Amino acid sequence: MTYAESGVDIDKEEVAIKALIGEITQTRKGIGEPLGGHYAGMISFGKYALVLCTDGVGSKVLIASKIKKWDTVGIDCMAMNVNDALCVGAEPLAFVDYLAVDSPDPNFTREIGKGLKKAAEQANVSIIGGETASLPEIVNGFDLAGTVLSYVEKKKIITGERISPGDEIIGLKSSGIHSNGYSLVRNIIDHSSYDYDDAFPFDLYTNQTIGEVLLHPTAIYVKEILAVLKKIQVHGLAHITGGGLRNLNRLKETVKYEINNPMTPQKVFSFLQKLGSIDDHEMYQTFNMGMGFAIIVSSSDIDEAMNILSRHSSYDVQHVGTVKKGKGVSLPSKQLVYS
């Protein structure tokens, strides 16, 4: 199986996004003037840049509804936004959510709120508002999205331009699948003999169903990344989301990112790969495969950065690779190259 056959073609998405962006030409001058960005958009605000990110949970919400467990998707929504904001060196401040439903239900919305509250605490942000819309003719079930406001001093913006051959790549362990690739995940389960209520067939997830494992919320990396930024001149930051290792190319396209010591993927990935007969190339360009975030620093800063991350991170930290001359992302152990 492939992601494209499951309804999501990454290459077509890139073309469609470029077409959309090509039509958006209006810009302000002075306060509010656009400053660019890769994972996040930035505008000028005096000596600061204000940073905006917007994202949703995606089709993971369908699994939540399938097993009637909604208390974690709010964490996913927050994580997908604040992790993107971190990639330009910004600190998240405030968040607003958008919840679209086919029919309002206080028990359901209370569960959504539990996840959002927990995530706000982890990310140290205020949820200052939001919108709930009942759209029975448009929505079948629900959809959850949000927007985060962050800030960074202009002189501290991280664009990726400082990345150069010889730099080192540090990986932060993911908490699982996070919130990407679920069209393929659902396609795999739907065409198998398993159901979401079945026990997950690995000892690592004792007493959890397949649905519960698949709903494990996205990791939030705010505290560990901010700790590094206070001490180290970081060259690049990448949230490993849809596109997998290809996300590194978003930082700077004129160098090669060699992942020669990759993090070990969790059992959920091998379970899905075997069940869906998916090749390595598809897995590593669809899922995070165990690495949820990547930090690029100079070789002289690698030890200090690793020490800071080890002290502050809730997730395993590993020196995963090196920046070299060339282009693209390579994973030598799997003989994979992504341009």
Tab-separated table of N, CA, C and O in Angstrom, residues 101-174:
chain	number	residue	atom	x	y	z
A	101	VAL	N	-18.493	20.503	13.921
A	101	VAL	CA	-19.199	19.272	14.265
A	101	VAL	C	-20.467	19.143	13.435
A	101	VAL	O	-20.995	20.127	12.916
A	102	ASP	N	-20.937	17.906	13.332
A	102	ASP	CA	-22.226	17.714	12.660
A	102	ASP	C	-23.378	18.004	13.610
A	102	ASP	O	-24.454	18.431	13.196
A	103	SER	N	-23.144	17.782	14.919
A	103	SER	CA	-24.166	18.046	15.924
A	103	SER	C	-23.493	18.309	17.262
A	103	SER	O	-22.633	17.514	17.676
A	104	PRO	N	-23.824	19.384	17.971
A	104	PRO	CA	-23.160	19.688	19.242
A	104	PRO	C	-23.516	18.683	20.333
A	104	PRO	O	-24.662	18.259	20.458
A	105	ASP	N	-22.502	18.300	21.122
A	105	ASP	CA	-22.676	17.328	22.193
A	105	ASP	C	-21.741	17.730	23.337
A	105	ASP	O	-20.510	17.661	23.187
A	106	PRO	N	-22.254	18.139	24.476
A	106	PRO	CA	-21.400	18.614	25.565
A	106	PRO	C	-20.441	17.562	26.107
A	106	PRO	O	-19.332	17.889	26.537
A	107	ASN	N	-20.830	16.308	26.100
A	107	ASN	CA	-19.927	15.253	26.578
A	107	ASN	C	-18.716	15.118	25.655
A	107	ASN	O	-17.583	14.950	26.115
A	108	PHE	N	-18.969	15.211	24.369
A	108	PHE	CA	-17.898	15.140	23.375
A	108	PHE	C	-16.976	16.361	23.477
A	108	PHE	O	-15.749	16.234	23.520
A	109	THR	N	-17.548	17.572	23.511
A	109	THR	CA	-16.726	18.782	23.556
A	109	THR	C	-15.923	18.863	24.856
A	109	THR	O	-14.807	19.391	24.869
A	110	ARG	N	-16.469	18.313	25.941
A	110	ARG	CA	-15.724	18.286	27.208
A	110	ARG	C	-14.452	17.448	27.053
A	110	ARG	O	-13.382	17.819	27.571
A	111	GLU	N	-14.549	16.328	26.350
A	111	GLU	CA	-13.376	15.487	26.121
A	111	GLU	C	-12.338	16.198	25.257
A	111	GLU	O	-11.133	16.095	25.500
A	112	ILE	N	-12.794	16.920	24.242
A	112	ILE	CA	-11.876	17.716	23.416
A	112	ILE	C	-11.158	18.733	24.295
A	112	ILE	O	-9.938	18.940	24.203
A	113	GLY	N	-11.913	19.374	25.168
A	113	GLY	CA	-11.348	20.381	26.055
A	113	GLY	C	-10.285	19.826	26.984
A	113	GLY	O	-9.305	20.509	27.301
A	114	LYS	N	-10.444	18.588	27.436
A	114	LYS	CA	-9.447	17.974	28.310
A	114	LYS	C	-8.079	17.909	27.629
A	114	LYS	O	-7.049	18.197	28.242
A	115	GLY	N	-8.080	17.505	26.364
A	115	GLY	CA	-6.826	17.413	25.629
A	115	GLY	C	-6.202	18.771	25.398
A	115	GLY	O	-4.982	18.948	25.531
A	116	LEU	N	-7.028	19.748	25.027
A	116	LEU	CA	-6.517	21.096	24.791
A	116	LEU	C	-5.908	21.675	26.067
A	116	LEU	O	-4.854	22.322	26.030
A	117	LYS	N	-6.557	21.453	27.205
A	117	LYS	CA	-6.045	21.958	28.478
A	117	LYS	C	-4.680	21.341	28.804
A	117	LYS	O	-3.738	22.058	29.186
A	118	LYS	N	-4.577	20.037	28.673
A	118	LYS	CA	-3.318	19.355	28.971
A	118	LYS	C	-2.204	19.837	28.053
A	118	LYS	O	-1.070	20.078	28.493
A	119	ALA	N	-2.526	20.026	26.782
A	119	ALA	CA	-1.531	20.471	25.809
A	119	ALA	C	-1.076	21.896	26.092
A	119	ALA	O	0.104	22.225	25.945
A	120	ALA	N	-2.011	22.757	26.493
A	120	ALA	CA	-1.667	24.142	26.804
A	120	ALA	C	-0.683	24.193	27.967
A	120	ALA	O	0.235	25.029	27.984
A	121	GLU	N	-0.870	23.318	28.938
A	121	GLU	CA	0.057	23.253	30.066
A	121	GLU	C	1.446	22.800	29.610
A	121	GLU	O	2.462	23.354	30.028
A	122	GLN	N	1.487	21.804	28.738
A	122	GLN	CA	2.770	21.296	28.250
A	122	GLN	C	3.507	22.338	27.415
A	122	GLN	O	4.739	22.447	27.480
A	123	ALA	N	2.768	23.102	26.623
A	123	ALA	CA	3.375	24.091	25.730
A	123	ALA	C	3.518	25.466	26.369
A	123	ALA	O	4.124	26.361	25.785
A	124	ASN	N	2.946	25.636	27.575
A	124	ASN	CA	2.957	26.916	28.283
A	124	ASN	C	2.347	28.029	27.432
A	124	ASN	O	2.931	29.094	27.240
A	125	VAL	N	1.152	27.786	26.921
A	125	VAL	CA	0.434	28.798	26.156
A	125	VAL	C	-0.942	29.025	26.769
A	125	VAL	O	-1.456	28.190	27.510
A	126	SER	N	-1.530	30.165	26.439
A	126	SER	CA	-2.895	30.470	26.850
A	126	SER	C	-3.835	30.199	25.694
A	126	SER	O	-3.549	30.593	24.546
A	127	ILE	N	-4.927	29.511	25.965
A	127	ILE	CA	-5.981	29.362	24.964
A	127	ILE	C	-6.926	30.544	25.163
A	127	ILE	O	-7.642	30.624	26.157
A	128	ILE	N	-6.891	31.483	24.230
A	128	ILE	CA	-7.580	32.761	24.437
A	128	ILE	C	-8.910	32.866	23.686
A	128	ILE	O	-9.594	33.882	23.776
A	129	GLY	N	-9.278	31.831	22.985
A	129	GLY	CA	-10.552	31.869	22.271
A	129	GLY	C	-10.644	30.739	21.273
A	129	GLY	O	-9.795	29.846	21.222
A	130	GLY	N	-11.696	30.772	20.497
A	130	GLY	CA	-11.897	29.740	19.493
A	130	GLY	C	-13.268	29.864	18.872
A	130	GLY	O	-13.987	30.844	19.097
A	131	GLU	N	-13.618	28.873	18.094
A	131	GLU	CA	-14.900	28.887	17.394
A	131	GLU	C	-15.399	27.460	17.264
A	131	GLU	O	-14.639	26.535	16.935
A	132	THR	N	-16.677	27.279	17.549
A	132	THR	CA	-17.315	25.987	17.321
A	132	THR	C	-18.451	26.178	16.325
A	132	THR	O	-19.278	27.074	16.502
A	133	ALA	N	-18.449	25.376	15.284
A	133	ALA	CA	-19.456	25.503	14.235
A	133	ALA	C	-20.199	24.192	14.054
A	133	ALA	O	-19.579	23.122	13.992
A	134	SER	N	-21.517	24.258	13.993
A	134	SER	CA	-22.341	23.085	13.688
A	134	SER	C	-22.647	23.104	12.203
A	134	SER	O	-23.345	23.996	11.712
A	135	LEU	N	-22.108	22.124	11.480
A	135	LEU	CA	-22.208	22.103	10.020
A	135	LEU	C	-22.688	20.740	9.538
A	135	LEU	O	-21.942	19.980	8.915
A	136	PRO	N	-23.939	20.396	9.811
A	136	PRO	CA	-24.430	19.051	9.489
A	136	PRO	C	-24.400	18.708	8.008
A	136	PRO	O	-24.316	17.531	7.657
A	137	GLU	N	-24.473	19.703	7.135
A	137	GLU	CA	-24.468	19.430	5.699
A	137	GLU	C	-23.052	19.361	5.119
A	137	GLU	O	-22.876	18.980	3.963
A	138	ILE	N	-22.062	19.721	5.925
A	138	ILE	CA	-20.678	19.724	5.456
A	138	ILE	C	-19.839	18.689	6.188
A	138	ILE	O	-19.035	17.975	5.583
A	139	VAL	N	-20.023	18.607	7.517
A	139	VAL	CA	-19.190	17.753	8.359
A	139	VAL	C	-19.944	16.498	8.772
A	139	VAL	O	-21.095	16.566	9.194
A	140	ASN	N	-19.298	15.352	8.637
A	140	ASN	CA	-19.838	14.081	9.124
A	140	ASN	C	-18.951	13.618	10.267
A	140	ASN	O	-17.919	13.002	10.068
A	141	GLY	N	-19.333	13.971	11.494
A	141	GLY	CA	-18.472	13.714	12.631
A	141	GLY	C	-17.928	15.030	13.158
A	141	GLY	O	-18.685	15.898	13.570
A	142	PHE	N	-16.583	15.187	13.109
A	142	PHE	CA	-16.010	16.460	13.537
A	142	PHE	C	-14.646	16.680	12.913
A	142	PHE	O	-14.009	15.763	12.401
A	143	ASP	N	-14.198	17.924	12.972
A	143	ASP	CA	-12.846	18.279	12.551
A	143	ASP	C	-12.324	19.297	13.551
A	143	ASP	O	-13.072	20.166	14.012
A	144	LEU	N	-11.050	19.190	13.898
A	144	LEU	CA	-10.445	20.075	14.880
A	144	LEU	C	-9.169	20.679	14.311
A	144	LEU	O	-8.289	19.966	13.830
A	145	ALA	N	-9.086	21.998	14.357
A	145	ALA	CA	-7.900	22.711	13.894
A	145	ALA	C	-7.612	23.858	14.848
A	145	ALA	O	-8.421	24.176	15.733
A	146	GLY	N	-6.467	24.475	14.684
A	146	GLY	CA	-6.124	25.576	15.565
A	146	GLY	C	-5.035	26.451	14.979
A	146	GLY	O	-4.435	26.134	13.945
A	147	THR	N	-4.779	27.570	15.652
A	147	THR	CA	-3.743	28.518	15.250
A	147	THR	C	-3.000	28.976	16.491
A	147	THR	O	-3.613	29.272	17.519
A	148	VAL	N	-1.676	29.030	16.403
A	148	VAL	CA	-0.873	29.493	17.517
A	148	VAL	C	-0.146	30.778	17.139
A	148	VAL	O	0.319	30.943	16.007
A	149	LEU	N	-0.089	31.698	18.093
A	149	LEU	CA	0.680	32.933	17.960
A	149	LEU	C	1.952	32.779	18.780
A	149	LEU	O	1.892	32.421	19.964
A	150	SER	N	3.095	33.061	18.159
A	150	SER	CA	4.380	32.935	18.829
A	150	SER	C	5.211	34.179	18.535
A	150	SER	O	4.821	35.022	17.721
A	151	TYR	N	6.358	34.277	19.198
A	151	TYR	CA	7.214	35.436	18.933
A	151	TYR	C	8.684	35.056	19.030
A	151	TYR	O	9.056	34.092	19.697
A	152	VAL	N	9.524	35.842	18.347
A	152	VAL	CA	10.965	35.666	18.394
A	152	VAL	C	11.608	37.003	18.048
A	152	VAL	O	11.081	37.764	17.231
A	153	GLU	N	12.730	37.308	18.693
A	153	GLU	CA	13.477	38.508	18.305
A	153	GLU	C	13.995	38.301	16.889
A	153	GLU	O	14.455	37.214	16.531
A	154	LYS	N	13.932	39.371	16.094
A	154	LYS	CA	14.333	39.245	14.689
A	154	LYS	C	15.759	38.716	14.551
A	154	LYS	O	16.051	37.908	13.667
A	155	LYS	N	16.645	39.173	15.429
A	155	LYS	CA	18.043	38.760	15.323
A	155	LYS	C	18.247	37.291	15.710
A	155	LYS	O	19.320	36.734	15.479
A	156	LYS	N	17.214	36.668	16.278
A	156	LYS	CA	17.321	35.269	16.694
A	156	LYS	C	16.508	34.317	15.811
A	156	LYS	O	16.392	33.131	16.133
A	157	ILE	N	15.924	34.821	14.729
A	157	ILE	CA	15.159	33.961	13.820
A	157	ILE	C	16.070	32.885	13.231
A	157	ILE	O	17.200	33.162	12.823
A	158	ILE	N	15.569	31.668	13.192
A	158	ILE	CA	16.319	30.551	12.611
A	158	ILE	C	15.694	30.191	11.266
A	158	ILE	O	14.558	29.714	11.213
A	159	THR	N	16.424	30.437	10.210
A	159	THR	CA	15.899	30.178	8.867
A	159	THR	C	16.463	28.910	8.243
A	159	THR	O	15.896	28.372	7.297
A	160	GLY	N	17.611	28.455	8.744
A	160	GLY	CA	18.292	27.317	8.138
A	160	GLY	C	19.464	27.731	7.280
A	160	GLY	O	20.261	26.891	6.848
A	161	GLU	N	19.610	29.039	7.028
A	161	GLU	CA	20.694	29.507	6.157
A	161	GLU	C	22.075	29.249	6.759
A	161	GLU	O	23.062	29.174	6.039
A	162	ARG	N	22.163	29.133	8.092
A	162	ARG	CA	23.456	28.885	8.735
A	162	ARG	C	23.917	27.433	8.581
A	162	ARG	O	25.070	27.110	8.870
A	163	ILE	N	23.025	26.562	8.149
A	163	ILE	CA	23.387	25.150	8.008
A	163	ILE	C	24.494	25.006	6.966
A	163	ILE	O	24.416	25.562	5.866
A	164	SER	N	25.520	24.240	7.310
A	164	SER	CA	26.639	24.032	6.385
A	164	SER	C	27.241	22.648	6.597
A	164	SER	O	27.050	22.026	7.658
A	165	PRO	N	27.972	22.135	5.600
A	165	PRO	CA	28.609	20.828	5.754
A	165	PRO	C	29.475	20.782	7.011
A	165	PRO	O	30.190	21.730	7.331
A	166	GLY	N	29.381	19.681	7.731
A	166	GLY	CA	30.096	19.539	8.987
A	166	GLY	C	29.204	19.694	10.197
A	166	GLY	O	29.563	19.280	11.307
A	167	ASP	N	28.039	20.303	10.014
A	167	ASP	CA	27.075	20.414	11.109
A	167	ASP	C	26.560	19.031	11.492
A	167	ASP	O	26.589	18.096	10.679
A	168	GLU	N	26.064	18.931	12.720
A	168	GLU	CA	25.570	17.656	13.223
A	168	GLU	C	24.055	17.708	13.439
A	168	GLU	O	23.497	18.764	13.739
A	169	ILE	N	23.399	16.568	13.289
A	169	ILE	CA	21.949	16.466	13.390
A	169	ILE	C	21.581	15.643	14.615
A	169	ILE	O	22.053	14.510	14.783
A	170	ILE	N	20.750	16.234	15.479
A	170	ILE	CA	20.270	15.567	16.683
A	170	ILE	C	18.788	15.252	16.501
A	170	ILE	O	18.023	16.088	16.013
A	171	GLY	N	18.394	14.067	16.900
A	171	GLY	CA	16.991	13.686	16.798
A	171	GLY	C	16.347	13.578	18.171
A	171	GLY	O	16.989	13.167	19.136
A	172	LEU	N	15.076	13.978	18.248
A	172	LEU	CA	14.268	13.762	19.439
A	172	LEU	C	13.244	12.680	19.114
A	172	LEU	O	12.583	12.738	18.077
A	173	LYS	N	13.124	11.720	19.994
A	173	LYS	CA	12.226	10.594	19.764
A	173	LYS	C	10.784	11.069	19.632
A	173	LYS	O	10.340	11.975	20.355
A	174	SER	N	10.054	10.481	18.722
A	174	SER	CA	8.623	10.749	18.616
A	174	SER	C	7.882	9.922	19.664
A	174	SER	O	8.456	9.021	20.281
